[in-house]
Tab-separated table of C-alpha atoms in Angstrom:
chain	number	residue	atom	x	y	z
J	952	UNK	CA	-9.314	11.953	4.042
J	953	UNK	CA	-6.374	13.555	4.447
J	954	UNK	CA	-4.661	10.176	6.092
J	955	UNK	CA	-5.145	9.045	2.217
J	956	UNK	CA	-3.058	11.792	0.955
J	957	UNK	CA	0.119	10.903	2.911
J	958	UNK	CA	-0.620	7.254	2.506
J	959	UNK	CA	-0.622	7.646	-0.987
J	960	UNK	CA	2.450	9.657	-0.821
J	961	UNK	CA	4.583	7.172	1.400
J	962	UNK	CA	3.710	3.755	-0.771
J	963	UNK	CA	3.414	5.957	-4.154
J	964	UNK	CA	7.066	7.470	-3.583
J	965	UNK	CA	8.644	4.478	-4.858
J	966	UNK	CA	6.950	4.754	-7.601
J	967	UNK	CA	8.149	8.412	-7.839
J	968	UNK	CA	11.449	6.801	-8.039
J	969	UNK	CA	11.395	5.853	-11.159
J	970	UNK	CA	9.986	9.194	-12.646
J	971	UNK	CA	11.722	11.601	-10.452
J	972	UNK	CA	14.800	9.311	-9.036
J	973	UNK	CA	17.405	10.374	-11.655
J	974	UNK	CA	16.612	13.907	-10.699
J	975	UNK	CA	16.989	13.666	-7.611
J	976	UNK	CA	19.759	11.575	-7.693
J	977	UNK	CA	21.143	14.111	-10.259
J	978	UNK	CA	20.888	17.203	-7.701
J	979	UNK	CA	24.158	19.518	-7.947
J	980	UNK	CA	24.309	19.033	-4.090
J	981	UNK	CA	27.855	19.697	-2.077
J	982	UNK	CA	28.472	16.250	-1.323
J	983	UNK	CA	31.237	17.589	0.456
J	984	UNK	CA	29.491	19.874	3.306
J	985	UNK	CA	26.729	17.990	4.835
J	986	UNK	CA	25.312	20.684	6.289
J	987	UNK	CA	25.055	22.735	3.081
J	988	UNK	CA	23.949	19.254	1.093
J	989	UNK	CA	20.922	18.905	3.732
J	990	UNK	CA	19.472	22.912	3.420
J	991	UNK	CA	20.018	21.777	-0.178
J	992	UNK	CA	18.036	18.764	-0.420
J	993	UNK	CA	15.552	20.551	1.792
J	994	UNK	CA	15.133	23.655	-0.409
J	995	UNK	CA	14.436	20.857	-3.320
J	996	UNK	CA	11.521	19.415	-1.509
J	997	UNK	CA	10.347	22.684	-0.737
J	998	UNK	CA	9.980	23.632	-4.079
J	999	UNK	CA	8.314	20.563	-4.765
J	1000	UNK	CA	5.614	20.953	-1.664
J	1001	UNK	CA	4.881	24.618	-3.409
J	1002	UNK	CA	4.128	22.942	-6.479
J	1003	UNK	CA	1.842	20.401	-5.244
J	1004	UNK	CA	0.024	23.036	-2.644
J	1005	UNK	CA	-0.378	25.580	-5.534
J	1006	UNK	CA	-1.744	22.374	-7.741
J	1007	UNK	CA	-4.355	21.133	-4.755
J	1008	UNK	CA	-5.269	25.016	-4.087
J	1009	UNK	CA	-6.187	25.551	-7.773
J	1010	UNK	CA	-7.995	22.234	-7.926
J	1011	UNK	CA	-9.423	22.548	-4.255
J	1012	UNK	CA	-10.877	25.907	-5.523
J	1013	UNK	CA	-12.697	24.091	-8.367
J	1014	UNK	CA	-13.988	21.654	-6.149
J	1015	UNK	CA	-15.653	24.178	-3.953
J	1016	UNK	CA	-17.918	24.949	-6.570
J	1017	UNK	CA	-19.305	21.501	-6.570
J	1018	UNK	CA	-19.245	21.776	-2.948
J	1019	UNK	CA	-21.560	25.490	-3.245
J	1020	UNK	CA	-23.945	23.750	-5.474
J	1021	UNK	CA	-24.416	20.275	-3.201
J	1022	UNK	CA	-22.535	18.327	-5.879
J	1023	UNK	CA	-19.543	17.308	-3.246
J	1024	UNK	CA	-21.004	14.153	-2.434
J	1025	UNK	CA	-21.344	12.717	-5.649
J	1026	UNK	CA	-18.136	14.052	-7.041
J	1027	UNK	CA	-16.833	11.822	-4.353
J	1028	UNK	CA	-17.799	8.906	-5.414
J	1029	UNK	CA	-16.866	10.219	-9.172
J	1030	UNK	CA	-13.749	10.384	-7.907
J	1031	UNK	CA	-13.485	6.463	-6.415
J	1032	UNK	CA	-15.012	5.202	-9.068
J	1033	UNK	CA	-12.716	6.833	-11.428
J	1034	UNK	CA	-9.257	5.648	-9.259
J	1035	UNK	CA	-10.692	2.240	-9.049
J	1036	UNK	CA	-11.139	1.891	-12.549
J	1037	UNK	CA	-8.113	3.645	-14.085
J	1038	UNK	CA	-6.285	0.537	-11.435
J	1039	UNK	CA	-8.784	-1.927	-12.731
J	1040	UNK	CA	-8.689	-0.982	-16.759
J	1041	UNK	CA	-5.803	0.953	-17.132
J	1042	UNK	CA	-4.864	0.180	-20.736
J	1043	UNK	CA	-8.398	2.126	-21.469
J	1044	UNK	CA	-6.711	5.015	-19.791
J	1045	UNK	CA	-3.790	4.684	-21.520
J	1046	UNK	CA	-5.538	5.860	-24.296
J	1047	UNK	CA	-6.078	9.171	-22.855
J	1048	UNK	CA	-2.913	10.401	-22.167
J	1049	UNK	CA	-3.485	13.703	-20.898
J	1050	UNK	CA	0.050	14.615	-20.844
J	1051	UNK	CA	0.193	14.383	-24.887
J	1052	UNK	CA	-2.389	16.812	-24.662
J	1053	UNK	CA	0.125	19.683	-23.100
J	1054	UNK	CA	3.130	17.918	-24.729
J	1055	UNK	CA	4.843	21.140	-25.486
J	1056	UNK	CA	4.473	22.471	-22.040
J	1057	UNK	CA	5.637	19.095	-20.601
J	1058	UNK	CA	8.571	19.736	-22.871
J	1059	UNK	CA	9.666	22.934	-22.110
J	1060	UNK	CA	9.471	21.918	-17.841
J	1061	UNK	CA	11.966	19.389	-18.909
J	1062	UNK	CA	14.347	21.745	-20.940
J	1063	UNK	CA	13.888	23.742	-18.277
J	1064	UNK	CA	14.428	21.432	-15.808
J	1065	UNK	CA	17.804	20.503	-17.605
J	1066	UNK	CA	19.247	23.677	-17.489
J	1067	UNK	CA	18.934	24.052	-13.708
J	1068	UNK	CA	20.550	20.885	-13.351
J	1069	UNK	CA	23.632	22.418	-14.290
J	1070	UNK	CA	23.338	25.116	-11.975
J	1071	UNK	CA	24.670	25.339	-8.177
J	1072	UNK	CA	23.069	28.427	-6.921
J	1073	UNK	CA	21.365	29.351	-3.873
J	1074	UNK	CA	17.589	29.522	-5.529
J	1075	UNK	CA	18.549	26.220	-8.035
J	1076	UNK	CA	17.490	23.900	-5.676
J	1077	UNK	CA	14.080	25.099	-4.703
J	1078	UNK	CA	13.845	25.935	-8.704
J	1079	UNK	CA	14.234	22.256	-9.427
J	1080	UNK	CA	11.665	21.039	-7.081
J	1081	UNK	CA	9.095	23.956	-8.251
J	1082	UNK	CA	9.334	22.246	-11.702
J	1083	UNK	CA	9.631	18.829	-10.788
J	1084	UNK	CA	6.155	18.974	-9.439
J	1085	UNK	CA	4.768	19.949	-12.517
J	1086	UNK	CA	5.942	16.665	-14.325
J	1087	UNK	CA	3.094	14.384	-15.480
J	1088	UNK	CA	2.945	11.355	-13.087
J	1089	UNK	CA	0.157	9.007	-12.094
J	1090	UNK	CA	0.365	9.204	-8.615
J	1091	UNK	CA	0.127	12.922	-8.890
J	1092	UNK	CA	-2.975	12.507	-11.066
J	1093	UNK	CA	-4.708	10.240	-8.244
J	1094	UNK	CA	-3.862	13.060	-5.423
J	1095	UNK	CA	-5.559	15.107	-7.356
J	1096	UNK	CA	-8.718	13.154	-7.473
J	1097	UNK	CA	-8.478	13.880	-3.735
J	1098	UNK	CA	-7.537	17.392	-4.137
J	1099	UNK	CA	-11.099	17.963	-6.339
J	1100	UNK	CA	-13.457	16.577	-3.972
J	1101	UNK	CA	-11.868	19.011	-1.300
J	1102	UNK	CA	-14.521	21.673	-0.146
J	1103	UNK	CA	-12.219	24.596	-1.003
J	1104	UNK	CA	-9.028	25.322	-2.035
J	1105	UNK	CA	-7.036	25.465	1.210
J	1106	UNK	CA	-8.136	21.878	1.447
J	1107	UNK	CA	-6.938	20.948	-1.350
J	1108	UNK	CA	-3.463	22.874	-1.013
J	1109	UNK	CA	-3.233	20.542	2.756
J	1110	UNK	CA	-4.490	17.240	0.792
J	1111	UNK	CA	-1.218	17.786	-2.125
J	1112	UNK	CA	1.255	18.916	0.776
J	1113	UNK	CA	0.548	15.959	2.522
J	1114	UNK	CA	0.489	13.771	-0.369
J	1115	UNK	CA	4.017	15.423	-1.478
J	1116	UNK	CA	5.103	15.094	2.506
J	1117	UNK	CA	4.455	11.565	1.742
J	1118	UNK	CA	7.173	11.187	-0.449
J	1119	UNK	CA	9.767	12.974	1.294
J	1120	UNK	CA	11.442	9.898	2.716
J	1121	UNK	CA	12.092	7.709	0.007
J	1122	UNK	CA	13.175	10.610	-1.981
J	1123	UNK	CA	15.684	11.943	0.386
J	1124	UNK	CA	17.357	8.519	0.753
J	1125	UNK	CA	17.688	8.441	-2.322
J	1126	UNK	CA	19.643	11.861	-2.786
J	1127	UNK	CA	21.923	10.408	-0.135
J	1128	UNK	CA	22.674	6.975	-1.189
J	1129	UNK	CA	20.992	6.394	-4.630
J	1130	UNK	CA	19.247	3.027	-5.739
J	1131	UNK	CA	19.570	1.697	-2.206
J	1132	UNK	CA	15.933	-0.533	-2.536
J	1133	UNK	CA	16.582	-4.398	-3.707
J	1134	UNK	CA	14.440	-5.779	-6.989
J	1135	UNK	CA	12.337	-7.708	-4.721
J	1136	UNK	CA	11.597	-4.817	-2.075
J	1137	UNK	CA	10.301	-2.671	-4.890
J	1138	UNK	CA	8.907	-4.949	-6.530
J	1139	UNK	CA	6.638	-5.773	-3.582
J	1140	UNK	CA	6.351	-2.054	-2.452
J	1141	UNK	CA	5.081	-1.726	-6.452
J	1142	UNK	CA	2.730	-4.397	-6.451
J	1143	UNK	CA	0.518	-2.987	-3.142
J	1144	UNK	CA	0.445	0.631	-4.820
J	1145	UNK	CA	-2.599	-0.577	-6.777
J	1146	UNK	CA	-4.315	-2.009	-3.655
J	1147	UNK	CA	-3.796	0.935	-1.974
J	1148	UNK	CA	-5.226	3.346	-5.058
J	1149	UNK	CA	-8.319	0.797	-4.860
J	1150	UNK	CA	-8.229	0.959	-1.418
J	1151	UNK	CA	-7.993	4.952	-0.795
J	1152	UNK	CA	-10.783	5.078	-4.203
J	1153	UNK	CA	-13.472	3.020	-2.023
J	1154	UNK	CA	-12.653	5.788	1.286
J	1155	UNK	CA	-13.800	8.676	-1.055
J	1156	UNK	CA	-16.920	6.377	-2.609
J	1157	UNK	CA	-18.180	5.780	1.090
J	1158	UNK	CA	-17.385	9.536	1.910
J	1159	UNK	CA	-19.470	10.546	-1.047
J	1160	UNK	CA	-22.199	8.108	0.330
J	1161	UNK	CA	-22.656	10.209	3.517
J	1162	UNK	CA	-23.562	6.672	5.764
J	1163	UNK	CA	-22.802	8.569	8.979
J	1164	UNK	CA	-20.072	6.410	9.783
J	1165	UNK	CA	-17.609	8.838	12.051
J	1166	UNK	CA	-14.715	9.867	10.017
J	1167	UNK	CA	-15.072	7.158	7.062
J	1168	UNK	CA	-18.488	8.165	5.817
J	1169	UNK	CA	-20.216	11.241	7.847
J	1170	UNK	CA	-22.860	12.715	6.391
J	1171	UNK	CA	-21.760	16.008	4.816
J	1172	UNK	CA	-23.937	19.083	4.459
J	1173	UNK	CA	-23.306	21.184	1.663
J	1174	UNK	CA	-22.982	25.024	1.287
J	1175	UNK	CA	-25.929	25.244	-0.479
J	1176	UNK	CA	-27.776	23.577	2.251
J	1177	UNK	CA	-26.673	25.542	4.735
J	1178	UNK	CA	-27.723	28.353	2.254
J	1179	UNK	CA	-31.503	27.811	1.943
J	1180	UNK	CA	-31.620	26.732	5.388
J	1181	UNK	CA	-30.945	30.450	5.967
J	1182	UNK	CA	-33.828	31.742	4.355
């Protein structure tokens, strides 16, 4: 499953451009030493990587209770179904916006955020990517779907650092040469990111079904299993 993760990342980053593009095209970087501008850049997607591994370890770690009590395999397919759906009805999700719910939070990243912007010191860089990561975004949401169904939380810190390795490419170009995508690339690029949410969503429902089909849909024994089976 982890494949998913940096799929998700590659085809979701241009997405990513249009919530975290200005930013990154925004970086204070010395455009004027290219060796300084690339540790730069680099510190900037470390930071970010941090965030998302601390955000897949936290939710990996809550997903290894479901794994303890046998409930990995249907959180699984939870998981799918939910992706599927959120492509397939997503004006019902709309209604949920969980980032209203931590508004003020979201809020004070962003002031945050603003502030560093202005900055050109040696930690700013990595400081801006730390709280870049924790800016509400839909493709982030759907790595964490992934994240959850991990079977502990270093699993789930590998699933978000791939899915944030992912976007690496897109986002560096665009530090370096801004907008360089035409409409019609994006717009293509834009129009498979659903596919590939649907597609990635049916991988964890046939995961969760345990068919014993080698690497798509093994059949996965739980802790708990292994638990009894001691005794």
């Amino acid at each position: 499953m982890y494949i998913s993760a940096l799929i998700l990342g590659l085809l979701g980053s241009f997405h990513c451009i249009g919530m975290c593009g200005p930013i990154a095209f925004m970086l204070p970087v010395d455009r004027t030493n290219k060796v300084k501008q690339f540790f730069q850049i680099t510190s900037y997607h470390l930071g970010r990587l941090f965030t998302y591994s601390l955000i897949g370890m936290l939710f990996g770690l809550l997903g290894k209770s479901f794994y303890f009590f046998g409930f990995q395999q249907q959180l699984s397919i939870i998981m799918g179904v939910l992706m599927i759906l959120v492509i397939l009805l997503p004006k019902t999700f709309q209604k949920y916006n969980f980032s209203n719910r931590i508004n003020k939070l979201v809020m004070k990243v962003k002031s945050t955020l603003g502030k560093e912007l202005k900055k050109k010191g040696n930690d700013t860089f990595f400081t801006i990517g730390f709280l870049n990561g924790f800016l509400p975004c839909g493709l982030v949401y759907m790595a964490v779907f992934g994240a959850l169904t991990a079977s502990n939380a270093f699993s789930g810190s590998i699933y978000m650092l791939l899915f944030g390795l992912g976007t690496i490419p897109l986002m560096t170009t665009v530090v370096y040469v801004g907008n360089f995508a035409n409409g019609l690339i994006r717009k293509r690029i834009l129009q498979a990111i659903p596919y590939v949410v649907v597609f990635i969503g049916v991988l964890f429902i046939l995961r969760g079904l345990g068919l014993g089909i080698p690497y798509v849909s093994p059949v996965l024994k739980s802790t708990a299993d292994t638990v009894v089976g001691c005794h």
